[in-house]
Amino acid sequence: MKPVWILICLIVALPLAAMAAANGSWLKSVPAADRGRTNPFAGDSGAAAAGQNLFRNNCAKCHGENAEGKGNRPSLRSERIHNATDGEVAWLIKNGEAFKGMPGWGALPEPERWQIVTYLRSVNTAPEGELR
Amino acid sequence: MFKMTAKTAAQLCAWLACSLPLAAVLLPAAARAQQEPPYFVTYSTVLEEPGNLEIENQDIAASPKNANSFLAPTVEFEYGVKAWWTTEAYLQGQTTTNDSTVFTGFRFENRFRPLPREYWINPVIYLEYEDVNDADKSFLEITGNTSITTQQLSNGALRKEVERSIEGKLILSSNAKGWNISENIIAEKAVNEAEAWEFGYALGAARPLALKGSSRECAFCLQNFAAGAELFGGLGTRYSFGLKQTEQYAGPTLFFNTPHGVTLKFSPEFGLNDNSAGVLWRMGASYEIQQLRDWFRRAR
């Protein structure tokens, strides 16, 4: 087989293999070490305000100005986010779910990603029944 | 029927070159994407977000020794098809003093991110088809054995030679402690001429000037700036692999995310050997139209 065909096969096969390996829920994919990570800005209102600015610049175009969701892009004022640990939310922001439409934001500096987690935590404080 | 001539294409490039920086001042405040590293030649693994269309103008100016100075604008249209797939089209032109203004060709490229997670090193596969003539002075990448001395020829002579080629890049990128480090390995093959495979490379490292966001909206906060450096050049051909008879450049880059959603980039790139121009001055401006695909969807 010519090298160019091996390359084409790899390009096609790798995303398919990755999709097949996905277990359907990003929460199940989070490694235990990431799940237990502590948010260095937890409870910091200044960090939540900075996170809100970062959210508006980077995330609002898909998830809505106030994280309420947009079109078929999910609301982040949800029981799932409310119940997730800070480490799980931080892991999702960093890695994304590329094959389900969510890009990874690993190139954003880590402190900024934690500020976004802090903001999302601040808008997910309502009682569980009131969240979608 | 409207016909795109070389002159109108060059005028379009020039118009966009002027209008994008102006848009940075005049547009209403808009969201600004912040994670793209400030590279001109090097690709990182950051792809366009799905549904977004980025329009970018990149200009390069130089005064090579023993040749006329030139300005070469390139207009890019970059669309995020999926979170793992970005497609992009380029239109290129150039104007040379004491010579002429010409449209030099187009490129069409696709980038694919094969792995679904963030690792310590992340790959992206890049595939491109290009149709450019030898009058092209965009320096979007350098492959094979080249020399700036070819710029001494007139545009009329250079544009007669058109090269259609396919190009592949392996893009590798790492993010750690705010730094982005990216490496590109380039292989190019002409499809309309019997030429050997040509190779090139590009390396880049960059970091935002601040790693934390500010709690207030501010135009000149350090978080809106990024700085870095690039090194790129040719690696010869299959039969003459190496740095001999190749152009090599290195230089710092600076990036500013304006409050109006326009990003501005600047870089002086210095020639590292006798085959290279002394300095290539680059500047770029880009604007992202967010969620373009929503315009074509029915309201839900």
CSV table of C-alpha atoms in Angstrom, one decimal:
chain,number,residue,atom,x,y,z
A,1,MET,CA,0.0,0.0,0.0
A,2,LYS,CA,1.3,3.4,-0.9
A,3,PRO,CA,2.1,5.8,2.0
A,4,VAL,CA,-0.5,8.3,0.8
A,5,TRP,CA,-3.2,5.7,1.2
A,6,ILE,CA,-2.0,4.7,4.6
A,7,LEU,CA,-2.2,8.5,5.6
A,8,ILE,CA,-5.8,8.8,4.1
A,9,CYS,CA,-6.9,5.6,6.0
A,10,LEU,CA,-5.4,7.0,9.3
A,11,ILE,CA,-7.2,10.4,8.8
A,12,VAL,CA,-10.6,8.6,8.3
A,13,ALA,CA,-10.1,5.9,10.9
A,14,LEU,CA,-8.8,7.9,13.8
A,15,PRO,CA,-12.0,10.0,14.3
A,16,LEU,CA,-14.2,7.0,13.8
A,17,ALA,CA,-12.2,5.0,16.4
A,18,ALA,CA,-12.4,7.9,18.8
A,19,MET,CA,-16.2,8.2,18.3
A,20,ALA,CA,-16.6,4.4,18.8
A,21,ALA,CA,-14.6,4.7,22.1
A,22,ALA,CA,-16.8,7.5,23.4
A,23,ASN,CA,-19.1,6.2,26.2
A,24,GLY,CA,-21.8,8.7,25.6
A,25,SER,CA,-21.4,10.9,28.6
A,26,TRP,CA,-18.5,13.3,29.2
A,27,LEU,CA,-18.9,12.9,32.9
A,28,LYS,CA,-17.9,9.2,32.7
A,29,SER,CA,-14.8,10.2,30.8
A,30,VAL,CA,-13.4,12.4,33.5
A,31,PRO,CA,-10.3,10.8,35.1
A,32,ALA,CA,-10.6,10.6,38.9
A,33,ALA,CA,-7.6,12.9,39.4
A,34,ASP,CA,-9.3,15.6,37.4
A,35,ARG,CA,-12.6,15.1,39.1
A,36,GLY,CA,-11.2,15.8,42.5
A,37,ARG,CA,-9.3,19.0,41.5
A,38,THR,CA,-9.9,22.0,43.6
A,39,ASN,CA,-10.9,25.4,42.1
A,40,PRO,CA,-8.3,27.9,43.3
A,41,PHE,CA,-10.9,30.7,43.0
A,42,ALA,CA,-13.8,28.9,44.6
A,43,GLY,CA,-16.2,31.4,46.2
A,44,ASP,CA,-14.2,34.4,44.9
A,45,SER,CA,-16.7,37.0,43.6
A,46,GLY,CA,-13.9,38.9,41.7
A,47,ALA,CA,-13.0,35.7,39.9
A,48,ALA,CA,-16.7,35.0,39.1
A,49,ALA,CA,-16.9,38.5,37.6
A,50,ALA,CA,-13.8,37.9,35.5
A,51,GLY,CA,-15.2,34.5,34.6
A,52,GLN,CA,-18.4,36.2,33.4
A,53,ASN,CA,-16.3,38.5,31.1
A,54,LEU,CA,-14.4,35.5,29.8
A,55,PHE,CA,-17.6,33.5,29.3
A,56,ARG,CA,-19.2,36.4,27.3
A,57,ASN,CA,-16.1,36.6,25.1
A,58,ASN,CA,-15.6,32.9,24.5
A,59,CYS,CA,-18.7,30.8,25.4
A,60,ALA,CA,-21.8,33.0,25.0
A,61,LYS,CA,-21.9,32.8,21.2
A,62,CYS,CA,-23.0,29.1,21.7
A,63,HIS,CA,-24.3,28.9,25.3
A,64,GLY,CA,-26.1,32.3,25.5
A,65,GLU,CA,-25.2,35.5,27.1
A,66,ASN,CA,-26.1,34.3,30.6
A,67,ALA,CA,-25.4,30.6,30.0
A,68,GLU,CA,-29.1,29.9,29.4
A,69,GLY,CA,-28.4,27.9,26.2
A,70,LYS,CA,-29.0,28.9,22.5
A,71,GLY,CA,-30.7,26.9,19.9
A,72,ASN,CA,-29.6,23.3,20.3
A,73,ARG,CA,-26.6,24.3,22.3
A,74,PRO,CA,-27.2,23.3,26.0
A,75,SER,CA,-27.9,25.6,28.9
A,76,LEU,CA,-25.2,25.6,31.5
A,77,ARG,CA,-27.7,26.5,34.2
A,78,SER,CA,-28.5,22.9,34.6
A,79,GLU,CA,-28.7,20.2,37.2
A,80,ARG,CA,-25.8,18.4,35.4
A,81,ILE,CA,-23.5,21.4,35.9
A,82,HIS,CA,-24.9,22.1,39.4
A,83,ASN,CA,-24.1,18.5,40.4
A,84,ALA,CA,-20.7,18.2,38.7
A,85,THR,CA,-17.6,18.9,40.7
A,86,ASP,CA,-15.4,22.0,39.8
A,87,GLY,CA,-12.8,19.5,38.5
A,88,GLU,CA,-15.3,17.9,36.2
A,89,VAL,CA,-16.4,21.2,34.7
A,90,ALA,CA,-12.8,22.4,34.3
A,91,TRP,CA,-12.0,19.1,32.5
A,92,LEU,CA,-14.9,19.6,30.1
A,93,ILE,CA,-13.8,23.2,29.3
A,94,LYS,CA,-10.2,22.0,28.7
A,95,ASN,CA,-11.0,18.9,26.6
A,96,GLY,CA,-14.4,19.7,25.1
A,97,GLU,CA,-16.4,17.1,23.3
A,98,ALA,CA,-15.1,17.6,19.8
A,99,PHE,CA,-17.3,14.9,18.1
A,100,LYS,CA,-20.4,16.4,19.7
A,101,GLY,CA,-19.8,20.0,18.8
A,102,MET,CA,-18.0,21.3,21.8
A,103,PRO,CA,-14.4,22.5,21.1
A,104,GLY,CA,-11.7,22.1,23.7
A,105,TRP,CA,-10.4,25.3,25.3
A,106,GLY,CA,-7.0,23.9,26.3
A,107,ALA,CA,-5.2,26.9,24.8
A,108,LEU,CA,-7.0,29.3,27.2
A,109,PRO,CA,-4.7,29.8,30.2
A,110,GLU,CA,-5.6,27.5,33.1
A,111,PRO,CA,-6.4,30.3,35.6
A,112,GLU,CA,-8.9,31.7,33.1
A,113,ARG,CA,-10.6,28.3,32.8
A,114,TRP,CA,-11.0,28.2,36.5
A,115,GLN,CA,-12.5,31.7,36.5
A,116,ILE,CA,-15.1,30.5,34.0
A,117,VAL,CA,-15.8,27.5,36.4
A,118,THR,CA,-16.2,30.0,39.2
A,119,TYR,CA,-18.7,32.0,37.1
A,120,LEU,CA,-20.7,28.9,36.1
A,121,ARG,CA,-20.8,27.8,39.8
A,122,SER,CA,-22.2,31.3,40.7
A,123,VAL,CA,-25.0,30.9,38.2
A,124,ASN,CA,-25.8,27.4,39.3
A,125,THR,CA,-26.7,28.2,42.9
A,126,ALA,CA,-30.5,27.9,42.5
A,127,PRO,CA,-32.2,24.9,44.1
A,128,GLU,CA,-31.9,21.8,41.9
A,129,GLY,CA,-35.6,21.7,41.0
A,130,GLU,CA,-35.4,25.2,39.5
A,131,LEU,CA,-32.5,24.3,37.2
A,132,ARG,CA,-33.2,22.7,33.8
B,1,MET,CA,-21.9,38.8,-15.7
B,2,PHE,CA,-19.3,39.8,-13.2
B,3,LYS,CA,-15.9,38.4,-14.0
B,4,MET,CA,-13.2,38.3,-11.3
B,5,THR,CA,-10.1,39.6,-13.1
B,6,ALA,CA,-6.6,39.8,-11.6
B,7,LYS,CA,-7.1,43.6,-11.1
B,8,THR,CA,-10.4,43.3,-9.3
B,9,ALA,CA,-9.1,40.5,-7.1
B,10,ALA,CA,-6.1,42.7,-6.2
B,11,GLN,CA,-8.4,45.6,-5.5
B,12,LEU,CA,-10.6,43.4,-3.3
B,13,CYS,CA,-7.5,42.4,-1.3
B,14,ALA,CA,-6.4,46.0,-1.0
B,15,TRP,CA,-9.9,47.1,0.1
B,16,LEU,CA,-10.0,44.4,2.8
B,17,ALA,CA,-6.5,45.3,3.9
B,18,CYS,CA,-7.7,48.9,4.6
B,19,SER,CA,-11.2,48.1,5.9
B,20,LEU,CA,-10.4,45.5,8.6
B,21,PRO,CA,-8.2,47.7,10.8
B,22,LEU,CA,-10.8,50.5,10.3
B,23,ALA,CA,-13.5,48.0,11.5
B,24,ALA,CA,-11.5,47.6,14.7
B,25,VAL,CA,-12.3,51.2,15.5
B,26,LEU,CA,-15.8,51.6,14.1
B,27,LEU,CA,-17.5,48.3,14.9
B,28,PRO,CA,-19.7,48.1,18.0
B,29,ALA,CA,-18.2,46.2,20.9
B,30,ALA,CA,-18.3,42.5,20.2
B,31,ALA,CA,-17.1,39.3,21.8
B,32,ARG,CA,-13.5,38.5,21.2
B,33,ALA,CA,-12.0,35.0,20.9
B,34,GLN,CA,-8.9,34.8,23.0
B,35,GLN,CA,-7.3,31.4,22.7
B,36,GLU,CA,-5.7,31.7,19.2
B,37,PRO,CA,-1.9,32.1,19.4
B,38,PRO,CA,-0.3,35.1,17.6
B,39,TYR,CA,1.3,33.3,14.7
B,40,PHE,CA,1.5,34.3,11.0
B,41,VAL,CA,3.0,31.2,9.5
B,42,THR,CA,2.9,28.5,12.2
B,43,TYR,CA,-0.4,26.7,12.8
B,44,SER,CA,-1.4,25.6,16.3
B,45,THR,CA,-4.1,23.0,17.0
B,46,VAL,CA,-6.7,25.7,17.8
B,47,LEU,CA,-9.4,25.3,15.2
B,48,GLU,CA,-12.2,27.8,14.3
B,49,GLU,CA,-15.2,27.2,16.5
B,50,PRO,CA,-18.0,25.4,14.8
B,51,GLY,CA,-20.3,27.8,13.0
B,52,ASN,CA,-18.0,30.8,13.1
B,53,LEU,CA,-16.5,32.5,10.1
B,54,GLU,CA,-13.3,34.4,10.5
B,55,ILE,CA,-12.2,36.9,7.9
B,56,GLU,CA,-8.6,37.8,8.1
B,57,ASN,CA,-6.3,40.1,6.1
B,58,GLN,CA,-2.6,39.5,6.3
B,59,ASP,CA,-0.2,41.9,4.7
B,60,ILE,CA,3.5,41.4,4.1
B,61,ALA,CA,5.9,44.2,3.0
B,62,ALA,CA,9.6,44.0,2.2
B,63,SER,CA,12.4,45.7,0.4
B,64,PRO,CA,14.7,42.9,-0.7
B,65,LYS,CA,18.2,43.8,-1.7
B,66,ASN,CA,18.6,44.3,-5.4
B,67,ALA,CA,14.8,44.0,-6.0
B,68,ASN,CA,11.8,46.3,-5.9
B,69,SER,CA,9.9,46.6,-2.6
B,70,PHE,CA,6.5,44.9,-2.5
B,71,LEU,CA,3.3,44.7,-0.5
B,72,ALA,CA,1.4,41.4,-0.6
B,73,PRO,CA,-2.1,41.1,0.9
B,74,THR,CA,-3.7,37.8,1.6
B,75,VAL,CA,-7.4,37.5,2.5
B,76,GLU,CA,-8.5,34.4,4.4
B,77,PHE,CA,-12.0,33.0,5.0
B,78,GLU,CA,-11.9,30.5,7.8
B,79,TYR,CA,-15.0,28.5,8.8
B,80,GLY,CA,-15.5,26.0,11.6
B,81,VAL,CA,-17.5,23.2,10.1
B,82,LYS,CA,-17.2,21.0,13.2
B,83,ALA,CA,-15.3,21.3,16.4
B,84,TRP,CA,-12.8,18.9,14.8
B,85,TRP,CA,-12.8,20.3,11.3
B,86,THR,CA,-12.0,23.8,9.9
B,87,THR,CA,-12.0,24.7,6.3
B,88,GLU,CA,-10.3,27.8,4.8
B,89,ALA,CA,-9.9,29.6,1.5
B,90,TYR,CA,-7.2,32.2,0.7
B,91,LEU,CA,-7.0,34.8,-2.0
B,92,GLN,CA,-3.6,36.3,-2.7
B,93,GLY,CA,-2.2,39.3,-4.5
B,94,GLN,CA,0.7,41.6,-4.5
B,95,THR,CA,1.9,45.0,-5.7
B,96,THR,CA,5.5,45.7,-6.5
B,97,THR,CA,6.9,49.2,-6.9
B,98,ASN,CA,8.0,50.2,-10.4
B,99,ASP,CA,6.2,47.1,-11.7
B,100,SER,CA,2.5,46.1,-11.3
B,101,THR,CA,-0.3,44.8,-9.1
B,102,VAL,CA,-1.3,41.2,-9.7
B,103,PHE,CA,-3.6,38.5,-8.4
B,104,THR,CA,-1.3,35.6,-7.6
B,105,GLY,CA,-3.7,32.8,-6.8
B,106,PHE,CA,-5.8,30.9,-4.3
B,107,ARG,CA,-5.5,28.2,-1.7
B,108,PHE,CA,-8.1,25.9,-0.2
B,109,GLU,CA,-7.2,24.0,3.0
B,110,ASN,CA,-8.8,21.8,5.6
B,111,ARG,CA,-7.6,21.0,9.1
B,112,PHE,CA,-8.7,18.0,11.1
B,113,ARG,CA,-8.2,17.3,14.7
B,114,PRO,CA,-8.1,13.5,15.0
B,115,LEU,CA,-8.0,13.0,18.8
B,116,PRO,CA,-11.0,14.0,21.0
B,117,ARG,CA,-9.0,15.0,24.1
B,118,GLU,CA,-6.3,17.4,25.1
B,119,TYR,CA,-2.9,15.7,25.5
B,120,TRP,CA,0.5,17.0,26.3
B,121,ILE,CA,1.1,17.1,22.6
B,122,ASN,CA,-1.9,17.4,20.2
B,123,PRO,CA,-1.9,16.7,16.5
B,124,VAL,CA,-3.8,18.3,13.7
B,125,ILE,CA,-3.7,17.0,10.1
B,126,TYR,CA,-3.7,19.8,7.4
B,127,LEU,CA,-4.5,19.2,3.7
B,128,GLU,CA,-4.3,22.0,1.1
B,129,TYR,CA,-4.7,22.5,-2.6
B,130,GLU,CA,-3.1,25.6,-4.0
B,131,ASP,CA,-3.1,27.3,-7.4
B,132,VAL,CA,-0.6,30.1,-7.3
B,133,ASN,CA,1.8,31.6,-9.7
B,134,ASP,CA,5.5,32.4,-9.2
B,135,ALA,CA,4.7,36.1,-8.6
B,136,ASP,CA,3.2,35.1,-5.2
B,137,LYS,CA,5.0,36.9,-2.3
B,138,SER,CA,2.8,35.9,0.5
B,139,PHE,CA,5.3,33.8,2.4
B,140,LEU,CA,2.5,31.8,4.0
B,141,GLU,CA,5.0,29.0,4.2
B,142,ILE,CA,8.4,28.2,2.7
B,143,THR,CA,9.1,24.8,1.1
B,144,GLY,CA,11.9,23.4,-1.1
B,145,ASN,CA,14.9,25.3,-2.3
B,146,THR,CA,14.1,29.0,-2.8
B,147,SER,CA,15.9,32.3,-2.8
B,148,ILE,CA,14.7,35.9,-2.5
B,149,THR,CA,16.8,36.7,-5.6
B,150,THR,CA,13.9,35.4,-7.7
B,151,GLN,CA,12.0,38.6,-6.7
B,152,GLN,CA,14.3,40.4,-9.1
B,153,LEU,CA,12.3,39.2,-12.0
B,154,SER,CA,9.3,41.2,-13.1
B,155,ASN,CA,5.7,40.2,-12.2
B,156,GLY,CA,5.0,39.7,-15.9
B,157,ALA,CA,7.7,37.0,-16.1
B,158,LEU,CA,6.9,35.4,-12.8
B,159,ARG,CA,3.2,35.1,-13.2
B,160,LYS,CA,3.6,33.0,-16.4
B,161,GLU,CA,4.6,30.1,-14.2
B,162,VAL,CA,1.6,28.7,-12.3
B,163,GLU,CA,2.1,25.9,-9.8
B,164,ARG,CA,-0.8,23.7,-8.7
B,165,SER,CA,0.1,21.6,-5.8
B,166,ILE,CA,-1.1,19.6,-2.9
B,167,GLU,CA,0.3,20.1,0.5
B,168,GLY,CA,0.2,18.3,3.8
B,169,LYS,CA,1.2,19.5,7.2
B,170,LEU,CA,1.5,17.7,10.5
B,171,ILE,CA,0.7,20.3,13.1
B,172,LEU,CA,1.7,19.5,16.7
B,173,SER,CA,0.9,21.8,19.6
B,174,SER,CA,1.3,21.8,23.4
B,175,ASN,CA,-0.2,24.1,26.0
B,176,ALA,CA,1.5,24.4,29.4
B,177,LYS,CA,1.5,27.2,32.0
B,178,GLY,CA,0.0,29.7,29.5
B,179,TRP,CA,2.5,28.9,26.8
B,180,ASN,CA,1.6,27.5,23.5
B,181,ILE,CA,4.4,25.7,21.6
B,182,SER,CA,3.6,24.6,18.0
B,183,GLU,CA,5.6,22.7,15.4
B,184,ASN,CA,4.6,22.2,11.8
B,185,ILE,CA,6.2,19.8,9.4
B,186,ILE,CA,5.3,20.6,5.7
B,187,ALA,CA,5.4,18.4,2.6
B,188,GLU,CA,4.3,19.8,-0.8
B,189,LYS,CA,4.1,18.2,-4.2
B,190,ALA,CA,3.4,19.9,-7.5
B,191,VAL,CA,0.6,18.2,-9.5
B,192,ASN,CA,1.1,20.0,-12.8
B,193,GLU,CA,4.8,19.7,-13.0
B,194,ALA,CA,7.3,16.9,-12.6
B,195,GLU,CA,8.9,18.3,-9.4
B,196,ALA,CA,10.2,16.4,-6.4
B,197,TRP,CA,8.4,16.6,-3.0
B,198,GLU,CA,9.4,19.8,-1.2
B,199,PHE,CA,9.7,20.1,2.6
B,200,GLY,CA,9.5,22.9,5.1
B,201,TYR,CA,8.9,23.6,8.7
B,202,ALA,CA,7.6,26.3,11.1
B,203,LEU,CA,8.0,26.6,14.9
B,204,GLY,CA,6.2,29.0,17.2
B,205,ALA,CA,6.0,29.7,20.9
B,206,ALA,CA,3.6,32.3,22.4
B,207,ARG,CA,2.0,33.3,25.7
B,208,PRO,CA,-0.7,35.8,26.7
B,209,LEU,CA,0.8,38.7,28.7
B,210,ALA,CA,-1.5,37.9,31.6
B,211,LEU,CA,-2.9,34.5,32.5
B,212,LYS,CA,-5.9,35.7,34.6
B,213,GLY,CA,-8.9,37.5,33.3
B,214,SER,CA,-9.9,40.9,34.7
B,215,SER,CA,-13.1,41.4,36.5
B,216,ARG,CA,-13.8,44.6,34.5
B,217,GLU,CA,-14.1,45.1,30.8
B,218,CYS,CA,-11.0,46.8,29.6
B,219,ALA,CA,-9.4,47.6,26.3
B,220,PHE,CA,-5.8,47.5,27.2
B,221,CYS,CA,-5.7,44.9,30.0
B,222,LEU,CA,-2.6,42.7,29.6
B,223,GLN,CA,-4.9,39.6,29.0
B,224,ASN,CA,-5.8,41.1,25.6
B,225,PHE,CA,-2.2,41.0,24.4
B,226,ALA,CA,-0.1,38.0,23.5
B,227,ALA,CA,3.5,37.8,22.4
B,228,GLY,CA,5.6,35.1,20.9
B,229,ALA,CA,8.2,34.2,18.3
B,230,GLU,CA,8.3,32.2,15.1
B,231,LEU,CA,11.0,30.4,13.2
B,232,PHE,CA,10.3,29.0,9.7
B,233,GLY,CA,11.9,28.1,6.5
B,234,GLY,CA,12.5,25.5,3.8
B,235,LEU,CA,14.0,22.1,4.2
B,236,GLY,CA,14.9,21.4,0.5
B,237,THR,CA,13.5,18.6,-1.6
B,238,ARG,CA,13.4,14.8,-1.5
B,239,TYR,CA,16.8,14.9,-3.4
B,240,SER,CA,18.4,17.8,-1.6
B,241,PHE,CA,17.0,17.6,1.9
B,242,GLY,CA,18.5,20.1,4.4
B,243,LEU,CA,19.0,23.9,4.9
B,244,LYS,CA,21.3,24.5,1.9
B,245,GLN,CA,19.9,26.9,-0.6
B,246,THR,CA,16.7,27.7,1.5
B,247,GLU,CA,15.2,30.8,3.0
B,248,GLN,CA,15.0,31.0,6.8
B,249,TYR,CA,13.2,33.6,8.9
B,250,ALA,CA,12.7,34.3,12.6
B,251,GLY,CA,11.0,37.0,14.5
B,252,PRO,CA,8.8,38.1,17.4
B,253,THR,CA,5.1,38.5,17.1
B,254,LEU,CA,2.6,40.7,18.9
B,255,PHE,CA,-1.1,40.2,19.1
B,256,PHE,CA,-3.9,42.6,20.4
B,257,ASN,CA,-7.5,41.6,20.9
B,258,THR,CA,-9.4,44.9,20.5
B,259,PRO,CA,-12.7,45.5,22.3
B,260,HIS,CA,-14.6,45.4,19.0
B,261,GLY,CA,-13.9,41.8,18.2
B,262,VAL,CA,-11.1,42.6,15.7
B,263,THR,CA,-7.7,41.1,16.4
B,264,LEU,CA,-4.5,42.8,15.3
B,265,LYS,CA,-1.2,41.1,14.7
B,266,PHE,CA,2.3,42.4,13.9
B,267,SER,CA,5.6,40.8,13.3
B,268,PRO,CA,9.0,41.7,11.9
B,269,GLU,CA,10.6,38.6,10.5
B,270,PHE,CA,14.4,38.6,10.0
B,271,GLY,CA,16.2,36.7,7.3
B,272,LEU,CA,18.7,34.3,8.7
B,273,ASN,CA,20.8,33.7,5.6
B,274,ASP,CA,21.9,35.1,2.3
B,275,ASN,CA,18.9,33.5,0.5
B,276,SER,CA,16.4,35.4,2.6
B,277,ALA,CA,15.1,39.0,2.5
B,278,GLY,CA,16.5,41.2,5.2
B,279,VAL,CA,13.2,41.8,7.0
B,280,LEU,CA,9.6,40.8,6.2
B,281,TRP,CA,7.2,43.2,7.9
B,282,ARG,CA,3.9,41.5,8.6
B,283,MET,CA,0.6,42.8,9.9
B,284,GLY,CA,-2.8,41.2,10.1
B,285,ALA,CA,-6.3,42.0,11.1
B,286,SER,CA,-9.1,39.6,11.6
B,287,TYR,CA,-12.8,39.7,12.5
B,288,GLU,CA,-14.9,36.8,13.5
B,289,ILE,CA,-18.6,36.5,12.5
B,290,GLN,CA,-20.0,34.4,15.2
B,291,GLN,CA,-22.4,31.6,14.6
B,292,LEU,CA,-22.9,32.4,10.9
B,293,ARG,CA,-24.8,29.1,10.5
B,294,ASP,CA,-27.5,30.4,12.8
B,295,TRP,CA,-28.4,32.9,10.1
B,296,PHE,CA,-29.4,30.1,7.9
B,297,ARG,CA,-31.3,28.2,10.5
B,298,ARG,CA,-35.0,28.6,11.2
B,299,ALA,CA,-35.7,30.1,14.6
B,300,ARG,CA,-36.4,27.2,17.0
